[in-house]
Amino acid sequence: MNKGSTHSLVLWRTRRGTLTVSILPFILLQLSVLLVFTTHFSWTGVALCMLTYVVRMFAITGFYHRYFSHRTYRMGRVMQFVAAVWGATATQKGALWWAAHHRVHHRESDGQEDPHNSREGFWHAHWLWFLYEESADTDLEMVPELARFPELRLVERLWFVPPIALGAALFALGGWHWVVWGYFVSTFLLSNATYTINSLMHYWGKQQYYTGDESRNHWLLALITLGEGWHNNHHRYQASTRNGFFSNEFDITYAVLKGFAYLGLVGDLTPVPDKILEEGRLNRHRRSRAKAVGSSFAPQRVQMSELMAEMPAASGGLVAETLQRVRSDMQALRAEIGKRGADWRGDLVDLRRQIGACSAALIGEGDAGRNVVKNADADWQGALQHIGERGAQLRSDWREVSELIAARGAELRGDVEVLGANVSERGRQLHREVEALRGSLGDVAQRLAGEAEVLREQLAAILQHLQGDVAPVEMERAGAEALRRLQGEIDALCEMVAEKKQRLSGEFDAWGSLLPRMA
């Protein structure tokens, strides 16, 4: 920022800046409120004071602040020039000076480079900051998009002309009485009400959002400044045209701008994002909860996960509406699951019935096969009996060998336990005995394998002998037919299960699409 000239007579030097005789016009303007004693009291004068107060306060809040400083909406070039002249009647310098300093304030809010850092004291933030000679100049680099308009730079140089014109118009219409009430008293109230946003609003009120500075909200200051008292809201989201984010946070300036937008004088008013509104709702809930248990509350940064986890559904708003929609979806899903469950149970009953029918059919086929076997050739019956007897003999031989192994193993373990110290020598002897036993078992196993091979050859011969017989052929045909029917039933059941699985997979995929709405 360009530093102002210090050629004027210095009155006081401070750590923050230099006061010179250039502050005298401002001091005289503040003292001019005493001129009220030079005229009489009248309700007309009071009404005129309030009218010029409100009209010019709107120019500061709606034009200087929300348009020139933050560009929260759009207006045409002609309307922009009118707004700059209108705002200058408030006697707070030009729009470019006002906006440039305000942008530095937001960039360095309550920091060392903040022009009206509230941590430097009330009077510094309220008056002194703009009286310092170092704050006199306009840093056009802070407002490049505005400085390109020559008409705005003209108003910037001649910012004192609109207040003089206002005073002259009041004098022409109502004489000295109107000048005192309509300009001097009104300007004193207007200027100090505006300055409270820089000073008192950083000391008095509540913080609804975490902003890292001392900005606060207060309904009374919002009333006298037409909505600027929702200062903490504004510091949380400066791009919004509206400072009173919620319905109970009245914002007269925003209401007037909406009317201007309806008339086509301005456009593209910037709304407050849902996420910012939800932060405020959650912090209100947290403050109420802290108050109920008698503890203090200070807002912190809020994550979306906290909003979803903590926001009560009764609070209204985006999160509450989302939760309500999710609950409705879950209720509908539960009803659908119940309906589908009934269908699934019916399908399972049908499937169980089909399996039962298939089992009965297979049992019938088995009975038919057994009847064929009973009526088969006597040689077939004899062969089966021989196979059974031979199998029983083999099993008996194998049990004998197993018992021999077990007995001999027990004997060997006993010898090992008794010999003890001679385990090495005795171990070699036992090893030889084990090897001998292994050979004996090998002989037995070889003999059993030979007998099993003979039995297999006998069975093959019997089957070959019976190939021409009718009964075995019929039995084989019946068995093959039964197997084919069983395979067909199994294939049908597999297809039915696959179809049901595909249907259920589709249903769950459809229900799974509801889950992103919960996020």
C-alpha positions as a printed Julia matrix, in Angstrom:
519×3 Matrix{Float64}:
   0.0      0.0     0.0
   1.21     3.46   -0.82
   2.04     5.5     2.23
   0.46     8.91    2.58
   2.45    12.11    2.53
   3.73    13.41    5.84
   4.25    17.01    4.71
   1.36    18.19    6.95
   2.03    19.34   10.47
   2.49    16.26   12.68
   0.31    16.15   15.76
   1.17    12.71   17.13
   3.3      9.75   16.11
   2.39     6.26   17.27
   3.65     2.78   16.57
   0.76     2.29   14.16
   0.9      5.61   12.29
   1.13     9.37   12.22
  -1.64    11.87   13.01
  -1.4     15.28   11.28
  -3.57    18.36   10.98
  -5.33    16.6     8.09
  -7.56    14.94   10.67
  -9.22    18.28   11.55
 -12.01    18.05    8.94
 -13.04    14.68   10.38
 -12.93    15.99   13.94
 -15.05    18.99   12.95
 -17.51    16.66   11.2
 -17.9     14.6    14.36
 -18.35    17.77   16.46
 -20.93    19.06   14.01
 -23.55    16.95   15.76
 -23.58    19.76   18.36
 -25.15    21.98   15.72
 -28.43    20.35   16.72
 -28.54    22.98   19.45
 -28.59    25.72   16.82
 -32.01    24.69   15.6
 -35.26    23.42   17.02
 -36.48    19.86   17.55
 -39.07    18.49   15.19
 -40.34    15.07   14.27
 -39.85    16.05   10.66
 -36.17    16.59   11.41
 -35.94    13.19   13.15
 -37.69    11.48   10.23
 -35.38    13.22    7.77
 -32.37    12.15    9.85
 -33.51     8.53    9.82
 -34.25     8.64    6.1
 -30.84     9.98    5.1
 -29.25     7.58    7.61
 -30.92     4.47    6.11
 -30.45     5.52    2.49
 -26.75     6.22    2.93
 -26.18     3.21    5.23
 -27.57     1.03    2.44
 -25.11     2.66    0.02
 -22.22     1.71    2.32
 -23.39    -1.84    3.06
 -24.95    -2.71   -0.28
 -22.56    -0.89   -2.63
 -19.26    -0.05   -0.93
 -19.1     -3.32    0.97
 -20.96    -6.08   -0.87
 -20.31    -4.85   -4.4
 -17.11    -2.81   -4.6
 -15.23    -4.67   -1.85
 -16.42    -8.26   -2.43
 -18.17    -8.25   -5.84
 -20.88   -10.56   -4.53
 -23.25    -9.61   -7.35
 -23.22    -7.97  -10.76
 -24.31    -4.51  -11.95
 -23.94    -2.55  -15.17
 -21.5      0.27  -15.68
 -24.09     3.05  -15.34
 -25.5      1.55  -12.15
 -21.94     1.08  -10.88
 -21.26     4.82  -11.33
 -24.53     5.71   -9.6
 -23.6      3.39   -6.72
 -20.19     5.06   -6.33
 -21.72     8.56   -6.21
 -24.5      7.39   -3.89
 -21.99     5.81   -1.51
 -19.82     8.93   -1.48
 -22.69    10.91    0.09
 -21.95     9.01    3.32
 -18.7     11.01    3.62
 -16.45     7.9     3.96
 -14.22     8.72    0.98
 -14.46     7.06   -2.41
 -15.47     3.5    -3.24
 -11.96     2.53   -4.4
 -10.32     3.7    -1.15
 -12.99     1.98    0.91
 -12.77    -1.32   -1.02
  -8.96    -1.41   -1.12
  -8.62    -1.06    2.65
 -11.43    -3.52    3.3
  -9.8     -6.18    1.14
  -6.59    -5.81    3.13
  -8.64    -6.21    6.3
 -10.03    -9.55    5.14
  -6.67   -10.76    3.92
  -5.04    -9.96    7.28
  -8.03   -10.02    9.6
  -6.95    -9.06   13.14
  -3.34    -9.55   12.15
  -0.46    -7.1    12.2
  -1.16    -5.88    8.64
  -4.91    -5.44    9.21
  -5.62    -1.67    8.92
  -8.14    -1.84   11.76
  -6.78    -4.73   13.79
  -9.14    -4.99   16.77
  -6.37    -6.45   18.91
  -4.72    -3.02   18.84
  -7.56    -1.61   20.89
 -11.09    -0.3    20.44
 -10.27     3.28   19.37
  -7.64     2.17   16.9
 -10.17    -0.08   15.17
 -12.99     2.46   15.47
 -11.41     5.77   14.33
  -7.68     6.09   14.44
  -6.76     3.63   11.69
  -8.16     5.79    8.86
  -6.96     9.04   10.45
  -3.33     8.0    10.18
  -1.54     9.74    7.34
  -0.3      6.32    6.16
  -3.89     5.28    5.37
  -4.77     8.34    3.31
  -3.87     7.02   -0.13
  -5.73     4.46   -2.23
  -3.81     1.33   -3.23
  -5.22     0.79   -6.73
  -3.38    -2.52   -6.99
  -5.89    -3.94   -4.52
  -8.83    -3.03   -6.8
  -7.5     -3.46  -10.38
 -10.87    -4.47  -11.87
 -12.42    -1.23  -10.54
  -9.52     1.11  -11.21
  -9.85     0.56  -14.98
 -13.04     2.63  -15.03
 -12.21     6.35  -15.43
 -15.54     7.46  -13.97
 -14.79     5.57  -10.75
 -11.36     7.16  -10.54
 -13.04    10.55  -11.04
 -15.4      9.94   -8.13
 -12.39     8.78   -6.13
 -10.66    12.12   -6.63
 -13.8     14.18   -6.03
 -15.41    12.05   -3.32
 -16.23    15.2    -1.23
 -18.49    16.65   -3.95
 -21.51    14.31   -3.37
 -21.72    15.15    0.4
 -21.57    18.87   -0.39
 -24.26    18.42   -3.04
 -26.44    16.57   -0.53
 -26.06    19.36    2.03
 -26.87    22.0    -0.59
 -29.99    20.09   -1.69
 -31.19    19.79    1.91
 -30.63    23.51    2.49
 -32.54    24.36   -0.67
 -35.47    22.18    0.38
 -35.7     22.86    4.11
 -33.14    25.41    5.16
 -30.69    25.08    8.02
 -33.0     22.85   10.02
 -32.93    20.21    7.32
 -29.15    20.48    6.91
 -28.56    19.91   10.62
 -30.89    16.94   10.96
 -30.59    15.52    7.45
 -26.81    15.75    7.16
 -24.83    16.6    10.3
 -26.73    14.54   12.89
 -27.4     11.78   10.36
 -23.73    11.61    9.28
 -22.52    11.44   12.89
 -24.81     8.48   13.58
 -24.07     6.86   10.23
 -20.3      7.05   10.49
 -20.08     5.74   14.04
 -22.57     2.95   13.33
 -20.4      1.88   10.4
 -17.22     2.02   12.47
 -18.71    -0.33   15.08
 -18.38    -3.18   12.56
 -14.59    -2.72   12.67
 -14.4     -2.17   16.42
 -17.34    -3.27   18.55
 -18.19    -6.23   16.29
 -14.82    -7.75   17.17
 -15.56    -7.53   20.91
 -19.31    -7.89   21.36
 -21.48   -10.8    20.26
 -21.17   -14.51   19.51
 -19.14   -16.48   17.05
 -21.2    -18.88   14.99
 -18.27   -19.99   12.82
 -14.59   -20.59   13.29
 -12.79   -17.83   11.32
  -9.48   -17.49   13.15
 -10.18   -13.85   14.08
 -12.36   -11.89   16.53
 -15.38   -11.31   14.26
 -18.77   -11.81   15.91
 -22.51   -11.64   15.29
 -24.97    -9.39   17.15
 -28.59    -8.72   16.28
 -28.6     -5.11   17.56
 -25.65    -4.07   15.43
 -27.21    -5.96   12.52
 -30.32    -3.81   13.0
 -28.55    -0.43   13.03
 -26.25    -1.39   10.12
 -28.96    -3.01    7.95
 -27.43    -6.49    8.2
 -23.71    -5.9     8.68
 -23.94    -7.06   12.3
 -23.77   -10.7    11.12
 -20.06   -10.06   10.87
 -18.83   -13.53   11.84
 -21.02   -15.03    9.11
 -19.49   -12.64    6.61
 -15.94   -13.53    7.66
 -16.77   -17.21    7.23
 -17.99   -16.76    3.65
 -17.26   -13.34    2.14
 -18.52   -14.18   -1.35
 -22.17   -14.33   -0.28
 -24.4    -11.35   -1.03
 -26.27   -12.17    2.15
 -24.71   -11.64    5.59
 -27.65   -12.94    7.6
 -27.39   -16.57    6.59
 -30.53   -17.83    8.35
 -34.17   -16.77    8.35
 -33.98   -15.33   11.88
 -30.88   -13.28   10.94
 -32.59   -10.28    9.36
 -30.59    -8.6     6.61
 -32.27    -5.44    5.28
 -29.5     -4.74    2.79
 -29.96    -8.15    1.2
 -33.72    -7.66    1.0
 -33.24    -4.35   -0.84
 -30.71    -5.93   -3.21
 -33.22    -8.67   -4.0
 -35.7     -5.94   -4.89
 -33.09    -4.3    -7.12
 -32.47    -7.68   -8.77
 -36.2     -8.06   -9.4
 -36.17    -4.65  -11.13
 -33.13    -5.63  -13.2
 -30.78    -3.08  -11.64
 -28.42    -5.77  -10.32
 -28.06    -9.5   -10.9
 -26.34   -12.78  -10.04
 -26.64   -12.45   -6.26
 -24.36   -15.07   -4.7
 -26.12   -17.48   -2.31
 -24.68   -19.1     0.81
 -23.47   -22.68    0.09
 -25.32   -25.49    1.84
 -22.1    -26.65    3.5
 -21.67   -23.23    5.18
 -25.27   -23.24    6.36
 -24.85   -26.72    7.81
 -21.74   -25.61    9.72
 -23.79   -22.86   11.31
 -26.61   -25.24   12.22
 -24.21   -27.72   13.77
 -22.44   -25.02   15.77
 -25.81   -23.76   17.02
 -26.64   -27.29   18.11
 -23.27   -27.67   19.8
 -23.66   -24.33   21.59
 -27.12   -25.34   22.84
 -25.78   -28.69   24.0
 -22.84   -27.03   25.81
 -25.17   -24.54   27.47
 -27.39   -27.38   28.7
 -24.48   -28.94   30.59
 -23.07   -25.62   31.77
 -19.88   -25.61   29.68
 -18.41   -22.98   27.36
 -18.48   -23.22   23.58
 -16.06   -22.05   20.91
 -16.65   -22.95   17.24
 -14.12   -25.16   15.52
 -13.55   -26.2    11.92
 -16.33   -28.55   10.85
 -15.86   -31.54    8.54
 -18.61   -33.09    6.46
 -18.32   -36.31    8.46
 -19.11   -34.35   11.62
 -22.17   -32.85    9.99
 -23.5    -36.27    9.04
 -22.71   -37.76   12.44
 -23.89   -34.99   14.78
 -26.56   -32.97   13.01
 -29.97   -33.65   14.6
 -32.65   -34.43   12.04
 -35.0    -31.98   13.75
 -32.73   -29.06   12.86
 -33.79   -28.92    9.2
 -31.43   -28.08    6.35
 -29.47   -30.05    3.8
 -28.04   -32.7     6.13
 -31.37   -33.24    7.89
 -33.17   -33.5     4.54
 -30.56   -35.96    3.3
 -30.88   -38.07    6.43
 -34.67   -38.01    6.14
 -34.45   -39.06    2.5
 -32.06   -41.87    3.39
 -34.41   -43.04    6.14
 -37.31   -43.03    3.68
 -35.21   -45.0     1.22
 -34.27   -47.5     3.93
 -37.93   -47.9     4.92
 -38.87   -48.49    1.3
 -35.97   -50.92    1.01
 -37.14   -52.78    4.12
 -40.65   -53.08    2.67
 -39.2    -54.26   -0.64
 -37.03   -56.82    1.14
 -40.1    -58.11    2.97
 -41.99   -58.42   -0.3
 -39.05   -60.06   -2.03
 -38.57   -62.35    0.97
 -42.09   -63.68    0.49
 -41.31   -64.32   -3.19
 -38.06   -66.04   -2.26
 -39.84   -68.26    0.27
 -42.32   -69.27   -2.43
 -39.47   -70.04   -4.8
 -37.77   -72.16   -2.13
 -41.0    -74.09   -1.5
 -41.3    -74.8    -5.23
 -37.65   -75.83   -5.36
 -38.1    -78.15   -2.37
 -41.17   -79.68   -4.02
 -39.24   -80.3    -7.24
 -36.36   -81.88   -5.36
 -38.82   -84.17   -3.53
 -40.42   -85.22   -6.78
 -37.03   -85.87   -8.33
 -35.97   -87.95   -5.31
 -39.13   -90.05   -5.51
 -38.51   -90.66   -9.19
 -34.92   -91.72   -8.54
 -36.02   -94.04   -5.73
 -38.48   -95.63   -8.12
 -35.74   -96.14  -10.67
 -33.54   -97.76   -7.99
 -36.33  -100.17   -7.03
 -36.74  -101.13  -10.66
 -33.01  -101.8   -10.92
 -33.08  -103.95   -7.84
 -35.97  -105.99   -9.27
 -33.95  -106.59  -12.42
 -31.0   -107.82  -10.34
 -33.28  -110.21   -8.43
 -34.48  -111.72  -11.69
 -30.99  -111.94  -13.24
 -29.21  -115.04  -14.29
 -28.03  -117.49  -11.57
 -24.44  -117.18  -12.77
 -24.58  -113.45  -12.09
 -25.83  -114.15   -8.54
 -23.09  -116.74   -8.02
 -20.41  -114.39   -9.25
 -21.58  -111.7    -6.87
 -21.56  -114.18   -3.99
 -18.02  -115.31   -4.85
 -16.81  -111.72   -5.0
 -18.31  -111.04   -1.6
 -16.72  -114.1    -0.04
 -13.32  -113.33   -1.51
 -13.52  -109.75   -0.31
 -14.35  -110.95    3.2
 -11.32  -113.29    3.14
  -9.02  -110.46    2.05
 -10.31  -108.23    4.83
  -9.71  -111.03    7.34
  -6.11  -111.53    6.13
  -5.44  -107.83    6.34
  -6.76  -107.67    9.92
  -4.43  -110.54   10.9
  -1.45  -108.72    9.43
  -2.47  -105.52   11.23
  -2.75  -107.36   14.53
   0.68  -108.93   13.96
   2.19  -105.51   13.31
   0.54  -104.04   16.4
   1.7   -106.93   18.64
   5.2   -106.87   17.32
   5.35  -103.09   17.64
   4.28  -103.33   21.28
   6.91  -105.95   21.92
   9.61  -103.79   20.3
   8.6   -100.72   22.33
   8.8   -102.81   25.51
  12.28  -104.01   24.59
  13.43  -100.44   24.01
  12.12   -99.33   27.41
  13.79  -102.3    29.21
  17.18  -102.15   27.52
  17.74   -98.44   28.27
  21.58   -98.08   28.41
  22.12  -100.66   25.65
  19.84   -98.79   23.31
  22.5    -98.35   20.64
  23.34  -102.08   20.24
  19.79  -103.13   20.79
  18.7   -100.48   18.3
  20.75  -102.08   15.59
  19.23  -105.45   16.43
  15.75  -103.97   16.42
  16.47  -102.39   13.09
  17.32  -105.79   11.66
  14.14  -107.26   13.09
  12.1   -104.43   11.68
  13.66  -104.98    8.28
  12.79  -108.66    8.5
   9.24  -107.81    9.5
   9.01  -105.37    6.6
  10.03  -108.16    4.23
   7.41  -110.47    5.72
   4.76  -107.81    5.33
   5.88  -107.22    1.79
   5.36  -110.85    0.98
   1.89  -110.79    2.51
   0.99  -107.58    0.67
   2.27  -109.04   -2.58
   0.17  -112.16   -2.05
  -2.93  -110.08   -1.28
  -2.33  -107.93   -4.35
  -2.07  -111.05   -6.48
  -5.29  -112.42   -5.09
  -7.03  -109.06   -5.7
  -5.81  -109.13   -9.3
  -7.15  -112.69   -9.72
 -10.47  -111.59   -8.25
 -10.61  -108.63  -10.68
  -9.93  -110.97  -13.61
 -12.67  -113.32  -12.41
 -15.11  -110.41  -12.19
 -14.21  -109.28  -15.71
 -14.69  -112.82  -17.02
 -18.09  -113.07  -15.38
 -19.18  -109.75  -16.84
 -17.98  -110.84  -20.29
 -19.84  -114.12  -19.9
 -23.03  -112.29  -18.99
 -22.84  -109.67  -21.79
 -25.33  -111.54  -23.94
 -27.86  -112.03  -21.16
 -31.05  -109.99  -21.38
 -31.55  -109.23  -17.72
 -28.15  -107.54  -17.13
 -28.58  -105.58  -20.33
 -31.99  -104.4   -19.18
 -30.53  -103.55  -15.76
 -27.69  -101.62  -17.4
 -30.14   -99.8   -19.65
 -32.38   -98.95  -16.69
 -29.39   -97.73  -14.67
 -28.16   -95.6   -17.55
 -31.62   -94.12  -18.02
 -31.85   -93.38  -14.29
 -28.45   -91.71  -14.37
 -29.46   -89.61  -17.37
 -32.66   -88.52  -15.64
 -30.71   -87.7   -12.47
 -28.21   -85.65  -14.49
 -31.07   -83.82  -16.2
 -32.73   -83.0   -12.89
 -29.41   -81.78  -11.43
 -28.81   -79.59  -14.52
 -32.3    -78.12  -14.21
 -31.78   -77.38  -10.53
 -28.4    -75.75  -11.26
 -30.0    -73.54  -13.91
 -32.74   -72.56  -11.48
 -30.21   -71.7    -8.76
 -28.14   -69.66  -11.24
 -31.25   -67.76  -12.35
 -32.25   -67.01   -8.75
 -28.7    -65.91   -7.96
 -28.69   -63.55  -10.95
 -32.05   -62.06   -9.93
 -30.91   -61.51   -6.37
 -27.62   -59.98   -7.55
 -29.56   -57.52   -9.71
 -31.81   -56.58   -6.8
 -28.89   -55.93   -4.45
 -27.07   -53.92   -7.13
 -30.15   -51.74   -7.49
 -30.43   -51.24   -3.72
 -26.69   -50.59   -3.5
 -27.19   -47.55   -5.75
 -29.02   -45.9    -2.85
 -25.88   -45.75   -0.76
 -24.15   -42.83   -2.59
 -27.13   -40.64   -1.64
 -26.26   -41.17    1.99
 -22.9    -39.55    1.44
